[in-house]
mmCIF file of C-alpha atoms and ligand atoms in Angstrom:
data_model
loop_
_atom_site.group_PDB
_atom_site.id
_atom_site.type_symbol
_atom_site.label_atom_id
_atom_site.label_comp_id
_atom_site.label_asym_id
_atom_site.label_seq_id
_atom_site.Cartn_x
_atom_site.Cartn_y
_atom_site.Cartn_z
ATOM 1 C CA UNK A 1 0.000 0.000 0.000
ATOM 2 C CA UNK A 2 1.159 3.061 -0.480
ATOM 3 C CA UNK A 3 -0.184 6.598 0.868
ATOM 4 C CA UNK A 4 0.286 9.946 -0.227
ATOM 5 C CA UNK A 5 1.185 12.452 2.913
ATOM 6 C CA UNK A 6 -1.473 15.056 2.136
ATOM 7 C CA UNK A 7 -3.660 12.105 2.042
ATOM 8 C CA UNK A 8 -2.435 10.997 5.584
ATOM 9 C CA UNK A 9 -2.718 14.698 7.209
ATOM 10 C CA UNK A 10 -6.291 14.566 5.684
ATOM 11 C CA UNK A 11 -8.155 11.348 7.189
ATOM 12 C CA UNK A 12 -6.874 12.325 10.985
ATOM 13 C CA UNK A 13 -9.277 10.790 13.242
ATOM 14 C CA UNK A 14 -7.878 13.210 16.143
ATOM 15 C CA UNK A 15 -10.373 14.908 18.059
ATOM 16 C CA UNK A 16 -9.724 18.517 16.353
ATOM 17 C CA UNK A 17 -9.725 16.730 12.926
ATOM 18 C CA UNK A 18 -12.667 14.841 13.208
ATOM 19 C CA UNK A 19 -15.776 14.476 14.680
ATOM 20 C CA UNK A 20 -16.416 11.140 15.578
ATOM 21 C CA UNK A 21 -20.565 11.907 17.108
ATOM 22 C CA UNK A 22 -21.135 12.982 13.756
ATOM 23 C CA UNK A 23 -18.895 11.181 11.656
ATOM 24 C CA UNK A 24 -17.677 14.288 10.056
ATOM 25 C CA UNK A 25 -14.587 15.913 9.219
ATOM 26 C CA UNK A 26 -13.738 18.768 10.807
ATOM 27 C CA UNK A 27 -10.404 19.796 9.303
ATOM 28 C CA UNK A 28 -10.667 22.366 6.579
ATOM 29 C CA UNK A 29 -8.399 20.781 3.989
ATOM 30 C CA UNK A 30 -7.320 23.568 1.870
ATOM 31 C CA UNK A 31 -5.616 24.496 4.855
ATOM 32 C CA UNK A 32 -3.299 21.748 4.596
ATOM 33 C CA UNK A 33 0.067 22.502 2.612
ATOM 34 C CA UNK A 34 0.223 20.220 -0.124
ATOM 35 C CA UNK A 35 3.773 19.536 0.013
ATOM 36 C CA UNK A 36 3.414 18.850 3.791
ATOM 37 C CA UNK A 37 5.769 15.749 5.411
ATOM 38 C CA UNK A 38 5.826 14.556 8.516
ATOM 39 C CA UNK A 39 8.601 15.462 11.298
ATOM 40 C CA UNK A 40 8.660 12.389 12.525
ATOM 41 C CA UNK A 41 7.326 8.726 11.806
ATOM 42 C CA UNK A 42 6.910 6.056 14.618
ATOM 43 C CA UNK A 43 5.284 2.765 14.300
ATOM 44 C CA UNK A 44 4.502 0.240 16.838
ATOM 45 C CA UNK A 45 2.733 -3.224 16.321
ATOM 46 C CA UNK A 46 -1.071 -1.700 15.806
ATOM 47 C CA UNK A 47 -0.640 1.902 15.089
ATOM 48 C CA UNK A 48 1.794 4.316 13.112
ATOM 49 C CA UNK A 49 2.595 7.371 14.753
ATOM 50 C CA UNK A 50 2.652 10.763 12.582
ATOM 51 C CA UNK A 51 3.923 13.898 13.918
ATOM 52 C CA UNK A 52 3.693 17.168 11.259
ATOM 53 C CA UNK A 53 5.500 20.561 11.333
ATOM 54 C CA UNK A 54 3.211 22.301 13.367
ATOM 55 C CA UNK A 55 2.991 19.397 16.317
ATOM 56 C CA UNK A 56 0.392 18.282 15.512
ATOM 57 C CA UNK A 57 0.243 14.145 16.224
ATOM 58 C CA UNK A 58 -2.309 11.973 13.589
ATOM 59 C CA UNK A 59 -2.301 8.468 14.593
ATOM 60 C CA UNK A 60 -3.632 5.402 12.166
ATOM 61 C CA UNK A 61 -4.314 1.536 13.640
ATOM 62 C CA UNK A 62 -2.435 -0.303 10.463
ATOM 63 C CA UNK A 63 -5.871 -2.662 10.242
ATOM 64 C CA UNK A 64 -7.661 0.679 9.540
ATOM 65 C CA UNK A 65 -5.290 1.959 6.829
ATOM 66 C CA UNK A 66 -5.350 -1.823 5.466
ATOM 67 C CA UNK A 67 -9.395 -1.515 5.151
ATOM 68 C CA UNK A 68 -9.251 2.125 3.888
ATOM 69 C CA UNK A 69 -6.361 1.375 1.759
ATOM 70 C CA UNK A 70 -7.056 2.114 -2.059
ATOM 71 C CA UNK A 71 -5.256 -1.155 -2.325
ATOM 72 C CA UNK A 72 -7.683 -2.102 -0.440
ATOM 73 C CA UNK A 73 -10.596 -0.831 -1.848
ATOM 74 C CA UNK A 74 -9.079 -2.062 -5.311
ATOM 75 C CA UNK A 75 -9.746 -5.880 -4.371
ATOM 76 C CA UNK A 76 -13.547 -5.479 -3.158
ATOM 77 C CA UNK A 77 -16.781 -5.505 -4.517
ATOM 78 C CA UNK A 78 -19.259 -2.742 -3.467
ATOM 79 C CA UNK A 79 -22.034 -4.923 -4.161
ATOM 80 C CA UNK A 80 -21.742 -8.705 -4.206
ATOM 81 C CA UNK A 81 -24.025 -10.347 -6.524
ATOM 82 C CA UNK A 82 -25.088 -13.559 -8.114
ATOM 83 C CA UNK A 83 -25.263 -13.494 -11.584
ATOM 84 C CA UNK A 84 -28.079 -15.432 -13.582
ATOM 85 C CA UNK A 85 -29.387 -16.716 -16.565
ATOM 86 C CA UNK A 86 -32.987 -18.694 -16.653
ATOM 87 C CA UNK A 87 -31.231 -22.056 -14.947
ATOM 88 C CA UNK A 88 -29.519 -20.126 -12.198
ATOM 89 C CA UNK A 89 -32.490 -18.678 -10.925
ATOM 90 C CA UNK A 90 -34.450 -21.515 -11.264
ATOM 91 C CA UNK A 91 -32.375 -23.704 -9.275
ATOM 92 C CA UNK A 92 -31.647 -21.037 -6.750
ATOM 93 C CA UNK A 93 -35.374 -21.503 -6.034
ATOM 94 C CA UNK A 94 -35.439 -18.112 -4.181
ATOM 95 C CA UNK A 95 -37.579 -17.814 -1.839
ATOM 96 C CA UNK A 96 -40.497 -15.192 -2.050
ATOM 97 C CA UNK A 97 -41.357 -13.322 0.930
ATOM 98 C CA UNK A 98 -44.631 -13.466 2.877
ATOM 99 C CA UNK A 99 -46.676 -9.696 2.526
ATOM 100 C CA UNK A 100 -47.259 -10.306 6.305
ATOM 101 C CA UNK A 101 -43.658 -11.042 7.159
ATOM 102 C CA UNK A 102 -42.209 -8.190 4.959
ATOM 103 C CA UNK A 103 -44.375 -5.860 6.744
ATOM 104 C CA UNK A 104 -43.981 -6.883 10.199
ATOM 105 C CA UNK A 105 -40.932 -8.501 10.768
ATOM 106 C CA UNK A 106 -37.284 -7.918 10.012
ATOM 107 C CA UNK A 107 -35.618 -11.526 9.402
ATOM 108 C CA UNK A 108 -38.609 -10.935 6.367
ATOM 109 C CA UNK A 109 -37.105 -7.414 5.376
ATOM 110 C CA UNK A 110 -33.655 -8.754 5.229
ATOM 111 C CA UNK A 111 -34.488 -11.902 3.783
ATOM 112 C CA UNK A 112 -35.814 -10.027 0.790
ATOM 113 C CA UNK A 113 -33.218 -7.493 0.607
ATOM 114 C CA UNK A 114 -30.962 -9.645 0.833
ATOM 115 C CA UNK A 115 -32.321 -11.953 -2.313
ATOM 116 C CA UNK A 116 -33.071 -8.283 -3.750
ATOM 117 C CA UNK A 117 -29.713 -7.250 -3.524
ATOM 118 C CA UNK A 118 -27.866 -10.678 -4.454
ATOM 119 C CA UNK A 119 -30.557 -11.163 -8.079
ATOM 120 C CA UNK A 120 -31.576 -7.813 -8.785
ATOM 121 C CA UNK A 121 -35.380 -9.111 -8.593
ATOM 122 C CA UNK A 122 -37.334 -10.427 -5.415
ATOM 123 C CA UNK A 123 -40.851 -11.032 -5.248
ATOM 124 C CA UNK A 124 -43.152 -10.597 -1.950
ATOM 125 C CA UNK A 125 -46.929 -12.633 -1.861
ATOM 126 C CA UNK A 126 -50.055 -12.210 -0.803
ATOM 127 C CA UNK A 127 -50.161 -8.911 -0.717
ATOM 128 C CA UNK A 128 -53.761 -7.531 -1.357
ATOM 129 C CA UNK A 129 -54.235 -6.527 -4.795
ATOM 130 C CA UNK A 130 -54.593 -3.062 -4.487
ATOM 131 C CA UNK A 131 -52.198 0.133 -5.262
ATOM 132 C CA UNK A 132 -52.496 1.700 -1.508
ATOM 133 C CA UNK A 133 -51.218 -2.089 -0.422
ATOM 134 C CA UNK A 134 -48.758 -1.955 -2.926
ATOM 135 C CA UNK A 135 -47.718 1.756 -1.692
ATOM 136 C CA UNK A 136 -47.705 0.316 1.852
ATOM 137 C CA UNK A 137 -44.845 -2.516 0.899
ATOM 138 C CA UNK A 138 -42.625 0.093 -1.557
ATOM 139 C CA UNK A 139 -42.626 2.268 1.733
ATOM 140 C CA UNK A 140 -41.175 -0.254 3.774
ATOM 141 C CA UNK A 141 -38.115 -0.577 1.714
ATOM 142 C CA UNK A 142 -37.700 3.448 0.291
ATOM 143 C CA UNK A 143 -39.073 6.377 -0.313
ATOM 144 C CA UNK A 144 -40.992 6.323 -3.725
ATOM 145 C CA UNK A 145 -39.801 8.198 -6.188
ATOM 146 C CA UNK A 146 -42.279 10.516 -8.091
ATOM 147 C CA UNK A 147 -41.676 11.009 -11.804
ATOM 148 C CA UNK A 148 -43.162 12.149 -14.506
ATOM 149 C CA UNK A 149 -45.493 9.158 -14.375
ATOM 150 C CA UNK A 150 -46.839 10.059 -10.836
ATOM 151 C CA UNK A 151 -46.016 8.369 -7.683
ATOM 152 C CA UNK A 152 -48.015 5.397 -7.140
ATOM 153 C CA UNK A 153 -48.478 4.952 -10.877
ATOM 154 C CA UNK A 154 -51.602 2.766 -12.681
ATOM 155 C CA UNK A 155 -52.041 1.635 -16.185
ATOM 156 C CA UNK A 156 -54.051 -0.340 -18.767
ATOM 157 C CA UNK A 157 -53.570 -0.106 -22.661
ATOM 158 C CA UNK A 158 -55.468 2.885 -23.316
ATOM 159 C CA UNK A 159 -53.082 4.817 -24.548
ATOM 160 C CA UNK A 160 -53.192 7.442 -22.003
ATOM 161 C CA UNK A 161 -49.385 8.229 -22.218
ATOM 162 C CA UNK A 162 -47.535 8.615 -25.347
ATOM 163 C CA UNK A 163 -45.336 5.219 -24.632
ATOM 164 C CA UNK A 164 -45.718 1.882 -26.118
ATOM 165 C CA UNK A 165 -45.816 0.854 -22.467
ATOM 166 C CA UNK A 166 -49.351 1.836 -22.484
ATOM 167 C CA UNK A 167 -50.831 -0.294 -25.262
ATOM 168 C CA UNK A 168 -51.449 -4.017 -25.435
ATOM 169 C CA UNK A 169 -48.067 -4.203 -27.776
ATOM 170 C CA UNK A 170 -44.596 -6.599 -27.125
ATOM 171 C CA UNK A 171 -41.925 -4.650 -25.349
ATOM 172 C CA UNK A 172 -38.756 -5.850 -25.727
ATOM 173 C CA UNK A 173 -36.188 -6.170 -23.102
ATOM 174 C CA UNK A 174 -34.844 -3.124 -21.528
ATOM 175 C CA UNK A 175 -34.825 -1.201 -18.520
ATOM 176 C CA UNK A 176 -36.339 2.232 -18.069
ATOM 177 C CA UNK A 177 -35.758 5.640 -17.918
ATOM 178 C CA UNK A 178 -32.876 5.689 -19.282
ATOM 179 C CA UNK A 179 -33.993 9.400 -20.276
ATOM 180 C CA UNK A 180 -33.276 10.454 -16.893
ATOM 181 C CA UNK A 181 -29.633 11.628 -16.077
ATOM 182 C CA UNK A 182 -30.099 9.515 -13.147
ATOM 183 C CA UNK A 183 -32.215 6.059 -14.079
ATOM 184 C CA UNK A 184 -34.845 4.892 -11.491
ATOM 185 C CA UNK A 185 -33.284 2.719 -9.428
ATOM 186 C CA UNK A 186 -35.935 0.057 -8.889
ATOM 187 C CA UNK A 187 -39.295 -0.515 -9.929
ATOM 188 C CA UNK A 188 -42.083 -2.236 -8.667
ATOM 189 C CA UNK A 189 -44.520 -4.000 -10.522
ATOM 190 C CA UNK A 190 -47.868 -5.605 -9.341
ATOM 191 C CA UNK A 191 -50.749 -6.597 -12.023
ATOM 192 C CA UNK A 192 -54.234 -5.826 -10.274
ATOM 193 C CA UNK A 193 -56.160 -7.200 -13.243
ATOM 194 C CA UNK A 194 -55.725 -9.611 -15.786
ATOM 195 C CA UNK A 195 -59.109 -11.139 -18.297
ATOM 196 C CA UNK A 196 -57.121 -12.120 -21.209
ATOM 197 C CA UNK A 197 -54.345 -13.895 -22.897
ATOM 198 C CA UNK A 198 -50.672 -13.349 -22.948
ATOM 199 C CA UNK A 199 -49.027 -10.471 -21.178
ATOM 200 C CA UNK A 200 -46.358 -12.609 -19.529
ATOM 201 C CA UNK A 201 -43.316 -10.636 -18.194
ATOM 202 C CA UNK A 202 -39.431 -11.178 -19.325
ATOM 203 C CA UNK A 203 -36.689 -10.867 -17.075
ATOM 204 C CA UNK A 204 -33.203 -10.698 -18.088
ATOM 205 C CA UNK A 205 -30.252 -10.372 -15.542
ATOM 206 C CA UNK A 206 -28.092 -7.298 -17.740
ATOM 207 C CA UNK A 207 -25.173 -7.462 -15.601
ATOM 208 C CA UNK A 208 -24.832 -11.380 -16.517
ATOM 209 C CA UNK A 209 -24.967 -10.626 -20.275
ATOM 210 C CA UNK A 210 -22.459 -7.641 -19.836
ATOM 211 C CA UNK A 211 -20.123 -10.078 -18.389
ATOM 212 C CA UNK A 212 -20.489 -12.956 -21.348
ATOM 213 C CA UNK A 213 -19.421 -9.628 -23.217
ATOM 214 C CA UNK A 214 -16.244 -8.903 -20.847
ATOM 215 C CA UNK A 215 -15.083 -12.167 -21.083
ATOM 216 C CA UNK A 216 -15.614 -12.687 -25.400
ATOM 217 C CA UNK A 217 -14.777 -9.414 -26.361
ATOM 218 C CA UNK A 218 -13.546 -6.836 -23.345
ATOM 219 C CA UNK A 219 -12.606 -4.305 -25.819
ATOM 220 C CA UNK A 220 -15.916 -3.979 -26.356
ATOM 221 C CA UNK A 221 -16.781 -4.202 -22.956
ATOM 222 C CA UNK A 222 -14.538 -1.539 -22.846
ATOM 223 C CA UNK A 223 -16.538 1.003 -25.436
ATOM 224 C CA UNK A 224 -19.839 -0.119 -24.144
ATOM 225 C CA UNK A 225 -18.548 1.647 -20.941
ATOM 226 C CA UNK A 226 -16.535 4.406 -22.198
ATOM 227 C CA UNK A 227 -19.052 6.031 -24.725
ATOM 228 C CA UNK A 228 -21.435 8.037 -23.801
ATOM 229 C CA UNK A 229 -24.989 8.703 -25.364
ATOM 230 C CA UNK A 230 -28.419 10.180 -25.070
ATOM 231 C CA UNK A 231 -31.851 8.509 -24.579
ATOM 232 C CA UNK A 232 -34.743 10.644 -24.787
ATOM 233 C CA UNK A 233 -38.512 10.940 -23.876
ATOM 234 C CA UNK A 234 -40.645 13.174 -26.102
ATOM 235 C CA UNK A 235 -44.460 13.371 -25.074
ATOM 236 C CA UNK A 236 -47.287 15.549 -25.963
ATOM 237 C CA UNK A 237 -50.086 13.591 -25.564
ATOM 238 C CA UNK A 238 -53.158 15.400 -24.399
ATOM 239 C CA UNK A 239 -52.314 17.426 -21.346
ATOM 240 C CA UNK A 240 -48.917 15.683 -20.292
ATOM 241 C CA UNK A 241 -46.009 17.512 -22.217
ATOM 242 C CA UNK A 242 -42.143 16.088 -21.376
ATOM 243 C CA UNK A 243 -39.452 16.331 -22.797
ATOM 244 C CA UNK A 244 -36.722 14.484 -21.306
ATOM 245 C CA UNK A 245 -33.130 13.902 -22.243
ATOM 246 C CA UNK A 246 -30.301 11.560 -20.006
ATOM 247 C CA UNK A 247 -26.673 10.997 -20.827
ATOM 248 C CA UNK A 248 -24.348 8.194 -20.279
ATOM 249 C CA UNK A 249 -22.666 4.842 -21.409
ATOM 250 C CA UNK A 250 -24.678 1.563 -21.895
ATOM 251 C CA UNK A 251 -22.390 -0.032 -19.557
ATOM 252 C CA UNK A 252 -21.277 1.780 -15.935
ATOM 253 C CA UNK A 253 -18.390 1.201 -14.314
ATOM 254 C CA UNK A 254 -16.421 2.435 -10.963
ATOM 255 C CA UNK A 255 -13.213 3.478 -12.586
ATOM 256 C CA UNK A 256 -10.667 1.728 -9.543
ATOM 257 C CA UNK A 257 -11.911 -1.976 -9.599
ATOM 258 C CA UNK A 258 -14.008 -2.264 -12.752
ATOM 259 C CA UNK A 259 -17.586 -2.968 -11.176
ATOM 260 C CA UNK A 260 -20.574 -2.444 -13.156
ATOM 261 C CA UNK A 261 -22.957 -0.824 -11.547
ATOM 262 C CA UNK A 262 -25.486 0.078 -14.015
ATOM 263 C CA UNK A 263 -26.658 -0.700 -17.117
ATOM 264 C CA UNK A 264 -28.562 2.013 -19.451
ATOM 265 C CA UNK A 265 -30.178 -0.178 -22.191
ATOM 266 C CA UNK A 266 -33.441 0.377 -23.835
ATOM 267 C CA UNK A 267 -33.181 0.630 -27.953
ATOM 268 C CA UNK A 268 -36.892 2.368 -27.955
ATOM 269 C CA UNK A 269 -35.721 5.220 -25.606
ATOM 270 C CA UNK A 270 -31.831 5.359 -27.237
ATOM 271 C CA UNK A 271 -31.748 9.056 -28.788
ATOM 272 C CA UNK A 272 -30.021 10.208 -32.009
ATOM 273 C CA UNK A 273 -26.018 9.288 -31.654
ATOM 274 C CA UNK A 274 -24.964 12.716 -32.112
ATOM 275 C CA UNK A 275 -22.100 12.257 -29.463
ATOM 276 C CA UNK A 276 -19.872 9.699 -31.284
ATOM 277 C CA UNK A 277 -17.225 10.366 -33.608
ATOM 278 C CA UNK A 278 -17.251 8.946 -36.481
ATOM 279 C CA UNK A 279 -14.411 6.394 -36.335
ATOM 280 C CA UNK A 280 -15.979 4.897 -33.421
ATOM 281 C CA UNK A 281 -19.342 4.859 -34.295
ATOM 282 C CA UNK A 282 -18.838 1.366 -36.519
ATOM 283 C CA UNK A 283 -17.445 -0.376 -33.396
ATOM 284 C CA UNK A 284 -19.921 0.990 -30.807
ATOM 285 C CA UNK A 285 -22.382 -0.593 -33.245
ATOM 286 C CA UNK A 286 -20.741 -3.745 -33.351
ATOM 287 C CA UNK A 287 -20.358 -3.905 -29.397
ATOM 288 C CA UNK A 288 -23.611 -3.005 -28.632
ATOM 289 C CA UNK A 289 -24.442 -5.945 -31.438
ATOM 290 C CA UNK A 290 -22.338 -8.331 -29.034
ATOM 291 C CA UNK A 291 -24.225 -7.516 -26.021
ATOM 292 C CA UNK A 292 -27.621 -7.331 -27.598
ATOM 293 C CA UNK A 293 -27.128 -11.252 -28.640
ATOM 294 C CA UNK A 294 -26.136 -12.035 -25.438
ATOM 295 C CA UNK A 295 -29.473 -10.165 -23.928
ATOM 296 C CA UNK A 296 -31.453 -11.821 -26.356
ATOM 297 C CA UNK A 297 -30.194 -15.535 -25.889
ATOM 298 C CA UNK A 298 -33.172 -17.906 -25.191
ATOM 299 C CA UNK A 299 -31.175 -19.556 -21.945
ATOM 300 C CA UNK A 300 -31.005 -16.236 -20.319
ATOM 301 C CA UNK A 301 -34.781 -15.630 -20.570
ATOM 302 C CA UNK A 302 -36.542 -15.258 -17.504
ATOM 303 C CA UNK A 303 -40.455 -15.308 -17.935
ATOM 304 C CA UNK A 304 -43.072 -15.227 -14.945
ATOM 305 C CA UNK A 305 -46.987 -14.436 -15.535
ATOM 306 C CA UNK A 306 -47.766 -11.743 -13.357
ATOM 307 C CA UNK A 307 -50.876 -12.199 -10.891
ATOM 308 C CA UNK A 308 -52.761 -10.509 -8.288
ATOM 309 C CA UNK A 309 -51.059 -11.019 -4.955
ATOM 310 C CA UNK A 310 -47.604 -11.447 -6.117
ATOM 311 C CA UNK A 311 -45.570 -8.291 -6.342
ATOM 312 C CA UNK A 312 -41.976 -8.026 -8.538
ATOM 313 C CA UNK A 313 -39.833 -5.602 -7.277
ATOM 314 C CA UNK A 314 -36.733 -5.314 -10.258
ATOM 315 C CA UNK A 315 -33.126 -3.517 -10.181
ATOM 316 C CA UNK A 316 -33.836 -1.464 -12.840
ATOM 317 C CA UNK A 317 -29.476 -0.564 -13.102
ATOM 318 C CA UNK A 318 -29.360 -4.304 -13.725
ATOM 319 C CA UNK A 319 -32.123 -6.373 -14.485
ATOM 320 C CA UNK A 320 -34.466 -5.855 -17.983
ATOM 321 C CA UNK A 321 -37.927 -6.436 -18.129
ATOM 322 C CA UNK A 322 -40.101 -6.870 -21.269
ATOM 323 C CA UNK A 323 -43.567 -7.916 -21.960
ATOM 324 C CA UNK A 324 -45.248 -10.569 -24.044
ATOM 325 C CA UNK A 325 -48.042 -8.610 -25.910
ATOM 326 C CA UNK A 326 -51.656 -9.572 -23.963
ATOM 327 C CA UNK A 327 -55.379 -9.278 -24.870
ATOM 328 C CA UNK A 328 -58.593 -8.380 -22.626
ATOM 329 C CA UNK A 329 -58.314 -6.258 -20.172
ATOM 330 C CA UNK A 330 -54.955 -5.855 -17.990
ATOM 331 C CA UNK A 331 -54.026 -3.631 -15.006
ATOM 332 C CA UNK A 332 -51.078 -2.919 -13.970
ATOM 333 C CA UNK A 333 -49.912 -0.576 -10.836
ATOM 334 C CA UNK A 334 -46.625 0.497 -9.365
ATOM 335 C CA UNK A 335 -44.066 2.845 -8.732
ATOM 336 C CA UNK A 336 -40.336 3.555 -8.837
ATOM 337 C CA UNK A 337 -37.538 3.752 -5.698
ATOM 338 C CA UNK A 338 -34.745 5.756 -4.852
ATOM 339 C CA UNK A 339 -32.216 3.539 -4.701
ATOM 340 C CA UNK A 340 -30.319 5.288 -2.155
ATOM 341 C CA UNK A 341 -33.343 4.827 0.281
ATOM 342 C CA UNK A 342 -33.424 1.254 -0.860
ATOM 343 C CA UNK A 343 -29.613 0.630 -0.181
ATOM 344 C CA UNK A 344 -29.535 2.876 3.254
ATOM 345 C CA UNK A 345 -32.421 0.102 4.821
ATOM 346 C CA UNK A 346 -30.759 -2.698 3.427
ATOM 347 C CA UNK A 347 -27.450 -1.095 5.297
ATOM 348 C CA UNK A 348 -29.240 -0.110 8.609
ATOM 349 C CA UNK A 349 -29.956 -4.076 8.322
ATOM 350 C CA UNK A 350 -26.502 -5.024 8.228
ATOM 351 C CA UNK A 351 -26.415 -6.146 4.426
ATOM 352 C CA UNK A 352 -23.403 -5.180 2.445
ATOM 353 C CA UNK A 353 -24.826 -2.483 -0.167
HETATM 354 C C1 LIG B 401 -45.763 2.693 -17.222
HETATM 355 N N1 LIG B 401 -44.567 3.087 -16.505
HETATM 356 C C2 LIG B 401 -44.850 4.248 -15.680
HETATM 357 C C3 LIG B 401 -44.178 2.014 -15.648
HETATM 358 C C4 LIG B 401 -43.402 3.314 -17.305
HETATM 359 C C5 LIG B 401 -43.515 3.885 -18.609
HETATM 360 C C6 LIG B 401 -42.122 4.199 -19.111
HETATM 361 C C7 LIG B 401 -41.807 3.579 -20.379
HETATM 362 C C8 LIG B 401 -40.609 4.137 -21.056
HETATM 363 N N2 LIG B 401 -40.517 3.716 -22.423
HETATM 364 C C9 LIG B 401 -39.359 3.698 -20.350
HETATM 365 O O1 LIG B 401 -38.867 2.627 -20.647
HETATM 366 O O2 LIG B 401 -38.848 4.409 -19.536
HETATM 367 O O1 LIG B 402 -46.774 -3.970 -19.097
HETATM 368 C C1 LIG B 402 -45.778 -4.447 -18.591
HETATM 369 O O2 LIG B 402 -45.750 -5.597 -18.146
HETATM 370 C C2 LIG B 402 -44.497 -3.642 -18.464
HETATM 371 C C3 LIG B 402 -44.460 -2.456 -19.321
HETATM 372 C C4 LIG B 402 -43.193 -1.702 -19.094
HETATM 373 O O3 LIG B 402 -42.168 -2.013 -19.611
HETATM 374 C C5 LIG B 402 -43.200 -0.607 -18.137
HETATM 375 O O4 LIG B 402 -44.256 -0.223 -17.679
HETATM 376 O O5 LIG B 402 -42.121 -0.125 -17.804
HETATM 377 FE FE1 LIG B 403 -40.530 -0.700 -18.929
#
C-alpha cells in the first residue's frame, strides 16, 4: 500500500480533525500545505505514529489503513451479486417473501433485501391486490420516487401516455428511464387485473450478459462503458407535455476496480447518436451488437406471468424487463424507488450495499 502524505494529514481521526458523534470531518483541507511531510514517523505493532510541522500528532491503527487502503478498496466488490441466466435462478429456487412477514418482521425485510440485492429481482406474496397495499410494501423498503409518471403509478392499454408501455403491444427487453440523467433505481410491478391472454413478463439479468461480453470481447466491454450517449422521452399527448433527455454509457463502471454498476439499455428510448465520432461509431455498433445477442439468448430468458397477490420488485441498473403482448383487459400498478433509500435500509440491516 502506499499513501500519499497530504492524504495521511487529511483522514486524521484526532479529536480537532474529526468528529467522531457525527462522523464528520472537521479539518478544513485547503488548509493543509500540499507539500506537507511529517517530522517524525513512529510505528509500533497496531498503530503508526505521525507527527507534522506544526505538532500536531495523527495516529492510524495499520488494520484501519489496510481496510481504507485504495489497495484495499481495489480488491472489493461494493455490491456482491449472483449473476443469472434462466437455470440459475431456477435452481436457486429463491424464496419469495410473505406480505405479512415483509411488513412486520425484520428476518422478512432482510431476507428479501438480501435476495433483492444478491438477483436484482425479489418477489413478496399475498399482498392484497390493491395500489395503496402496494404503496404500503414500496414504503417499507424506500421512499418512492415521483416522476413524470406520478407516484403510485396505474395503467391499462389505453393509450393514455404517449409510450408503447401503455398499449397491449410486445416490449422488448430493456430497462427504463434511461432518459433520466439519473435512471430509477428500482421498480415495482404488481398486475391488479388480468381477463385475457398473454401479457407474460421477461426478465433478463443485464449485468450477466455484460459479463459474457467482458469475457468474449472486453474491448468492447470496454466502449460499451466508455461512450457516452443520449436517450430521450418526447411526449405531448393530451395534457402531459415532457421532454426528457439523459446521458451516459450503456455499460457503468467504478473506474478503480471495474464494477458495473449500471446498465442504461433500452433501444426504444436510445436518442439520435450525435455524441460519437465517427471512427468509433462502426465499433460501438458492433459492441452493442455483441451484447444485444447475449441479452437476447433464449437460456437467459426469464419469464413469470404476473398475478394478483404477487408483487416483482426489479433492479432497474441491472435487471431488464419486457412484456409478451396480452389481450382483454390488464391492469397494472406500481411505482419507482430511490435507490439510495433502498440501499440505506438494506445497510441499517446489516447487508453489504
Ligand atoms: C408505465 N410506466 C410508468 C411504468 C413506465 C412507462 C415508461 C416507459 C418508457 N418507455 C421507459 O422505458 O422508460
Ligand atoms: O406492461 C408491462 O408488463 C411492463 C411495461 C413496461 O415495460 C413498463 O411499464 O415499464
Ligand atoms: Fe418498462
Amino acid at each position: 500500500m502506499r499513501f500519499n502524505y497530504v492524504w495521511l494529514r487529511d483522514h486524521c481521526r484526532s479529536a480537532s480533525c474529526y468528529n467522531s458523534k457525527t462522523h464528520q470531518r472537521s479539518l478544513d483541507t485547503a488548509s493543509v500545505d500540499l507539500c506537507i511531510q511529517p517530522k517524525t514517523i513512529r510505528l509500533d505493532e497496531t498503530t503508526l505514529f505521525f507527527t507534522w510541522p506544526d505538532g500536531h500528532v495523527t495516529r492510524y491503527d495499520l488494520d484501519w489503513l489496510v481496510k481504507n487502503s485504495y489497495e484495499g478498496q481495489k480488491q472489493k466488490v461494493i455490491q456482491p451479486r449472483i449473476l443469472w441466466n434462466a437455470e440459475i435462478y431456477q435452481q436457486a429456487q429463491v424464496p419469495s417473501v410473505d406480505f405479512q412477514s415483509f411488513l412486520e418482521t425484520k428476518e422478512g425485510l432482510k431476507n428479501f433485501l438480501q435476495n433483492f440485492l444478491l438477483y436484482g429481482i425479489a418477489f413478496v406474496e399475498n399482498v392484497p391486490p390493491t395500489q395503496e397495499h402496494t404503496e404500503k410494501l414500496a414504503e417499507r423498503i424506500s421512499l418512492i420516487r415521483e416522476t413524470i409518471y406520478g407516484r403510485m403509478w396505474y395503467f391499462t392499454s389505453d393509450f393514455s401516455r404517449g409510450d408503447t408501455a401503455y398499449t397491449k403491444l410486445a416490449l422488448d427487453r430493456h430497462t427504463d428511464t434511461t432518459y433520466f440523467q439519473e435512471p430509477c433505481g428500482i421498480q415495482v410491478f404488481h398486475c391488479l387485473k388480468h381477463e385475457g391472454t398473454g401479457g407474460r413478463t421477461l426478465l433478463v439479468d443485464g449485468f450477466y450478459a455484460a459479463e459474457q461480453v467482458l469475457q468474449k470481447a472486453p474491448e468492447e466491454f470496454e466502449l460499451l462503458s466508455n461512450v457516452p450517449l443520449k436517450h430521450e422521452y418526447i411526449e405531448n399527448v393530451g395534457e402531459c407535455h415532457n421532454h426528457m433527455i439523459g446521458v451516459g454509457p450503456v455499460l457503468n463502471i467504478y473506474p478503480w476496480n471495474k464494477e458495473l454498476y449500471m446498465i442504461r439499455y433500452n433501444n426504444y428510448d436510445r436518442a439520435v447518436i450525435n455524441t460519437v465520432p465517427y471512427d468509433v461509431v462502426h465499433r460501438w455498433y458492433t459492441a452493442h451488437r455483441t451484447l444485444t445477442i447475449e441479452l437476447r439468448k433464449p437460456e437467459n430468458e426469464f419469464w413469470v406471468k404476473l398475478k394478483p397477490g404477487r408483487v416483482l420488485f426489479i433492479d432497474n441498473w441491472r435487471v431488464l424487463h419486457g412484456r409478451e403482448s396480452f389481450t382483454g383487459y390488464r391492469q397494472l400498478c406500481g411505482c419507482y424507488l430511490t435507490r439510495d433509500d433502498v440501499l440505506n435500509t438494506a445497510r441499517l440491516l446489516g447487508l453489504q450495499a
